[in-house]
XYZ file of C-alpha atoms in Angstrom:
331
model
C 99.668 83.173 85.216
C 101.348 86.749 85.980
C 105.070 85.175 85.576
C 103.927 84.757 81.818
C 102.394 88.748 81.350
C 103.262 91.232 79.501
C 104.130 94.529 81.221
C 100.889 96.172 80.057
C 99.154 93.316 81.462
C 100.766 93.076 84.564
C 99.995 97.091 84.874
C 96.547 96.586 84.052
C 96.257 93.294 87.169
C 98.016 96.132 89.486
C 95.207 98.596 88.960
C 92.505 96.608 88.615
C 93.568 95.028 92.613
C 93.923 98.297 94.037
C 90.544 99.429 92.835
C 88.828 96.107 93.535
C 87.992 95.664 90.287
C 87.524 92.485 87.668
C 88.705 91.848 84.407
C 86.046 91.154 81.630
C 86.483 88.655 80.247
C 88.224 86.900 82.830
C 91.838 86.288 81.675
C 92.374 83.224 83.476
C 89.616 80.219 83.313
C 89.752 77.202 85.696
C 87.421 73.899 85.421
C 86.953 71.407 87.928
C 85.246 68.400 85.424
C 85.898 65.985 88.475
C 85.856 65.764 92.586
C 86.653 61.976 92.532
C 90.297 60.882 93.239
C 91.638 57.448 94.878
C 94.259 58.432 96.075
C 92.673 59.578 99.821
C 95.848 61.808 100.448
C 95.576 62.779 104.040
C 96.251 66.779 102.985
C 93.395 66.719 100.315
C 91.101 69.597 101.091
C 87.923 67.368 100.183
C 87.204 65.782 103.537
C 87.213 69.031 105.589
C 85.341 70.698 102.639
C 82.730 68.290 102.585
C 82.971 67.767 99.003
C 81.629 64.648 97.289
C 82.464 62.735 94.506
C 81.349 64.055 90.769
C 81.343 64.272 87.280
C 80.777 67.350 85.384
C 78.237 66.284 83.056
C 78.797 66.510 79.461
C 75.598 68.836 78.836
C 77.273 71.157 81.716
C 80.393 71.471 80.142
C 79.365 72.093 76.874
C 77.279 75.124 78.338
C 80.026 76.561 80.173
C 82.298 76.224 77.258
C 79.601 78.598 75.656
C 79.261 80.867 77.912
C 83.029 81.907 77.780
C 83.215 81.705 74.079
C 80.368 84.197 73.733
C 81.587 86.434 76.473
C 84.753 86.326 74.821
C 82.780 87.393 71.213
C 83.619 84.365 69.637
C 87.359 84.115 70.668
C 88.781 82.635 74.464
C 90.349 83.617 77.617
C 94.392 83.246 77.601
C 94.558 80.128 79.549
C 91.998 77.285 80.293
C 92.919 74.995 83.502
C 91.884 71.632 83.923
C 91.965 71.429 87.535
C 90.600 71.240 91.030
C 90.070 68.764 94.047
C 89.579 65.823 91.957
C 91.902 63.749 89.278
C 90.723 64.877 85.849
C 92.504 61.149 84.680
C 88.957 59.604 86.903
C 86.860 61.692 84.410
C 85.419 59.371 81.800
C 85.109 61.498 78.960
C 88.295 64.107 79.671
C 89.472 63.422 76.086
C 86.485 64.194 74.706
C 86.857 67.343 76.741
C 89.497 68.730 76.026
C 88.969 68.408 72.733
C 85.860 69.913 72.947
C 87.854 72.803 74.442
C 90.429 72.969 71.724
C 88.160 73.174 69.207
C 86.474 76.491 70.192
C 89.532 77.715 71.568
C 91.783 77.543 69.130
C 93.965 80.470 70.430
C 93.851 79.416 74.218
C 96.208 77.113 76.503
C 95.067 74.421 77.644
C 96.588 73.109 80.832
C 95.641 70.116 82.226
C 97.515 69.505 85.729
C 97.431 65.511 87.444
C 99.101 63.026 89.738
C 99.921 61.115 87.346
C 97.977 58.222 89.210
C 95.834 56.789 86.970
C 96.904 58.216 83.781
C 96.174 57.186 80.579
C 99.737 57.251 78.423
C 98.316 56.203 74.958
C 95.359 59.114 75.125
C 97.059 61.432 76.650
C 100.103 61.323 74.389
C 97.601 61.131 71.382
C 96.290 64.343 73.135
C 99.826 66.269 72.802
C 100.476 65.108 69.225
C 96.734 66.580 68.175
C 98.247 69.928 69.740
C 95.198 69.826 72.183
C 97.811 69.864 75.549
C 100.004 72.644 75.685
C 101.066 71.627 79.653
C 100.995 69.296 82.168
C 100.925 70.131 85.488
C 102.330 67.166 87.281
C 101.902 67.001 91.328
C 104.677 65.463 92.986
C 105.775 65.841 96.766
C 109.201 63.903 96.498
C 110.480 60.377 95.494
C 108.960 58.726 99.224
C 106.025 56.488 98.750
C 103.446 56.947 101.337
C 102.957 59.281 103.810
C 100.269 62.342 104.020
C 101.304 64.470 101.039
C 100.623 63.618 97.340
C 102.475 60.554 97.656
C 105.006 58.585 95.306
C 104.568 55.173 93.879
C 106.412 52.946 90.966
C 102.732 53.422 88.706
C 104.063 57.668 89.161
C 107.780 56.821 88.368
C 106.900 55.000 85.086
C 104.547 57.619 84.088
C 107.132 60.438 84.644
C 109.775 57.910 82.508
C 106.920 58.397 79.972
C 106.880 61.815 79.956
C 110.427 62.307 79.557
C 110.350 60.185 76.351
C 107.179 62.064 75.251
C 108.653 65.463 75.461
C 111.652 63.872 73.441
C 109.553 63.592 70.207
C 107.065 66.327 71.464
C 109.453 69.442 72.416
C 106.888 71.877 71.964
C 104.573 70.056 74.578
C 105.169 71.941 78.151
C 105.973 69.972 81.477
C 105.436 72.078 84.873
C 106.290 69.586 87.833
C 104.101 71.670 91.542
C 105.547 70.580 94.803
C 104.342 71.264 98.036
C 107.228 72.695 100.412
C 107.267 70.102 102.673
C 111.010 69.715 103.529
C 114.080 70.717 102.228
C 115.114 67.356 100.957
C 111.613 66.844 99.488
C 111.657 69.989 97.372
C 114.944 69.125 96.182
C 114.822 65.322 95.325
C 111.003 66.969 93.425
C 113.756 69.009 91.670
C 115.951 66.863 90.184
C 112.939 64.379 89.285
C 111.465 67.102 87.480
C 114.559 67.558 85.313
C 114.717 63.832 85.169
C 110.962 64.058 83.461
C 112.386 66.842 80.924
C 110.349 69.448 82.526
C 110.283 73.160 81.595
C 109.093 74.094 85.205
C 108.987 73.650 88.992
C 106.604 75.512 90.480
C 107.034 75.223 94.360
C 103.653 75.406 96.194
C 103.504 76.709 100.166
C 101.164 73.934 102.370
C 98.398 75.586 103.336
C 96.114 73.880 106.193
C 93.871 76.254 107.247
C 90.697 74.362 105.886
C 91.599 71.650 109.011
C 90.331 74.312 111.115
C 93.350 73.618 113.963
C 93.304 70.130 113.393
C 96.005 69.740 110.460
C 97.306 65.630 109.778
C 100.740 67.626 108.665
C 103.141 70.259 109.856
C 104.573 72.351 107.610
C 108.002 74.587 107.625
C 108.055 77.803 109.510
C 108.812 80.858 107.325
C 112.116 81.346 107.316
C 113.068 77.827 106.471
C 110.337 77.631 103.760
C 112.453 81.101 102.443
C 115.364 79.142 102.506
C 114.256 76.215 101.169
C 112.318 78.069 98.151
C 116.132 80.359 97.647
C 118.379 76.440 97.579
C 115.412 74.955 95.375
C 115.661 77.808 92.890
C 119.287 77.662 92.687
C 119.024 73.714 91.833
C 116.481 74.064 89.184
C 118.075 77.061 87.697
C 121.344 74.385 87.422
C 119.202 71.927 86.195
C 117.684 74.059 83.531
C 114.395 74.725 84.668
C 112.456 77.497 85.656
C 111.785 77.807 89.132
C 108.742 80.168 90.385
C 106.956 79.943 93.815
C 103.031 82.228 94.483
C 104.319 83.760 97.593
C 106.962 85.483 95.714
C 106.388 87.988 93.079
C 107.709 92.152 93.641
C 106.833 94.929 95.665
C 104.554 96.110 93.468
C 102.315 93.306 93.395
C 102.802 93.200 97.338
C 101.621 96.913 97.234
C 98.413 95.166 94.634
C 97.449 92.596 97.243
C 97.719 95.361 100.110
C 100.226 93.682 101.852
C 98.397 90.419 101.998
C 94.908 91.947 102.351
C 93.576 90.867 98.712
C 94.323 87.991 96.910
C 96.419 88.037 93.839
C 93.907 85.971 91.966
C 91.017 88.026 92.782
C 90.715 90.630 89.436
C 91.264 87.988 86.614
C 90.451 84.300 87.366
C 87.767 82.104 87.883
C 86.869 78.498 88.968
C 84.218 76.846 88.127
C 83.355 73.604 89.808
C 81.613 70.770 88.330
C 78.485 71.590 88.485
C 78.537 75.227 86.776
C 78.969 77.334 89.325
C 81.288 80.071 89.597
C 83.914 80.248 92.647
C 86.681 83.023 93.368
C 89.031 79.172 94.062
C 88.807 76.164 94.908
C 88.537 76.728 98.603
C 85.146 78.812 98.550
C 82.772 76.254 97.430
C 80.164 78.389 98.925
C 81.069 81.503 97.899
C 79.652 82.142 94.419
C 79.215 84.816 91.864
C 77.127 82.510 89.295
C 76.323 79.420 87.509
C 77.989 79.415 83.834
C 76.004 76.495 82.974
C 72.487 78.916 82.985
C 74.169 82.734 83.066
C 76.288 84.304 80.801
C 79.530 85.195 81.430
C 79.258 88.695 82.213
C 76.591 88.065 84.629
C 79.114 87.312 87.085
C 81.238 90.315 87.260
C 79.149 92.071 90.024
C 79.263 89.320 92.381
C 83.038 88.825 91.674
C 83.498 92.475 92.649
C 81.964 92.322 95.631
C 84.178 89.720 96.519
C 86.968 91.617 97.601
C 84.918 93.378 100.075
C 84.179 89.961 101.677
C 87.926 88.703 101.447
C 88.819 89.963 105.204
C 86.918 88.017 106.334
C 86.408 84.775 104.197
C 90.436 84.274 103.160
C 92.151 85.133 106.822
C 93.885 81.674 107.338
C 94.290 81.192 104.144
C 97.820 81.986 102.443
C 98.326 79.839 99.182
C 99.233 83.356 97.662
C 100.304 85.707 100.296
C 104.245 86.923 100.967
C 104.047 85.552 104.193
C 102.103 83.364 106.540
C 98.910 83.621 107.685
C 98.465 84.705 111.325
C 102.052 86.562 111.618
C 105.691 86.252 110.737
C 106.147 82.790 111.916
């Protein structure tokens, strides 16, 4: 969340990437509570991953949930993220959850991101009017139904028509609408439908295929027409009203931070945890892991999330979700 820091903290994320250090506590808290989704969207990262279908169980979540609160000496990390290759909406108990969540961290965000297919309306807005949802990250690739990307449907356009009327009587609630950069006239038609929800946000996401290992069911844009297409896209939303930020764009100091795409910008201050306990620098490194928060503590991790960075080289070469340019070259 470094659009969001302060100066001090975005000092403090500068240093601690050029020393290869991490922040403790961890500043930035991601949970996967589910790997099962319906949707069988032919960019998913699941099927190359090998990653099967599960629940976080209740008895797991509750132990990671104390494991951060007593790292954090009672108190919580800035933001929690409901997240990860899975639809939390297929989680049976994600109420429950996330009000689990609320309750011990009363001074935390709580951002729960979807696509919007299934969706519960009635819970969800009864979630936002308990103050338990401060955003909702909404995935949409464009108005098209079908094809390979997070596609559209009618069920998606009624739930966004929802929204719209929810953030009506619920101003304080925050939408942030993620699009993949897929095509020019994807990004922008995700744009205006954003606005059309009464979004705060678009955040525009770069296609990354490297986990299809050469094999990729999509192409994306080449670099300078993603550029492009991120510079028209901005200019839109800022019209619109909305904010408009994209990962693969931040200053040269935090290009200097990452090395020039050597380290990853998430490295120092976040991590995932997947659903069952275990500790992950993302999403992508299910194997790759400095813990298990359902039997550690906290602070038990730092050591293995330090040694991380001397392991990026090789582990996060194809990979460029949040590098300044693409992976492989300038292309």
């Amino acid at each position: 969340m470094y659009f969001e820091a302060t100066l001090a903290e975005k000092a403090r994320k500068f240093f601690r990437l050029v020393l290869g250090r991490a922040a403790y506590p961890p500043r930035d808290i991601t949970i996967e509570i589910t790997t099962r989704c319906g949707r069988g969207c032919a960019v998913c990262f699941r099927g190359p991953l090998g990653v099967a279908p599960a629940d976080m169980p209740r008895e797991t979540f509750l132990k990671v949930l104390a494991a951060v609160r007593e790292g954090y000496g009672g108190g919580g990390p800035r933001y929690l993220n409901f997240v990860g290759l899975g639809e939390p909406f297929c989680h049976p108990q994600l109420a429950e959850f996330l009000r689990l969540a609320a309750e011990r961290f009363p001074g935390t965000e709580l951002n729960l991101s979807t696509g919007l297919v299934p969706f519960d309306r009635e819970g969800f807005a009864a979630l936002v009017r308990g103050r338990v949802i401060n955003r909702l990250s909404v995935s949409l690739d464009g108005p098209e139904p079908g094809g390979n990307f997070h596609s559209f449907s009618e069920e998606a356009r009624a739930n966004l028509e929802f929204l719209a009327g929810l953030k009506k009587s619920e101003p304080g609630f925050k939408i942030r609408v993620q699009t993949l950069i897929t095509s020019r006239a994807a990004v922008l038609a995700a744009a205006r439908l954003a606005a059309g929800a009464g979004a705060d946000e678009l955040q525009l996401m770069r296609v990354d295929l490297h986990a299809f290992a050469g094999t990729p069911p999509v192409t994306r844009p080449g670099f300078a027409e993603e550029r492009s297409i991120v510079a028209e896209a901005s200019a839109l939303a800022a019209s619109l009203g909305l904010r408009c930020r994209n990962n693969n764009a931040y200053n040269f100091f935090m290009d200097l931070a990452s090395g020039f795409d050597r380290r990853c910008l998430i490295s120092d201050d976040h991590i995932f945890v997947n659903a069952q306990g275990d500790a992950l620098p993302c999403f992508f490194l299910r194997d790759v892991k400095s813990g298990n928060l359902a039997s550690q503590p906290l602070a038990a991790l730092t050591a293995g999330r330090e040694k991380f960075y001397g392991r990026q080289a090789g582990l996060c070469r194809a990979c460029d979700i949040y590098k300044r340019r693409h992976a492989g070259g300038p292309a």
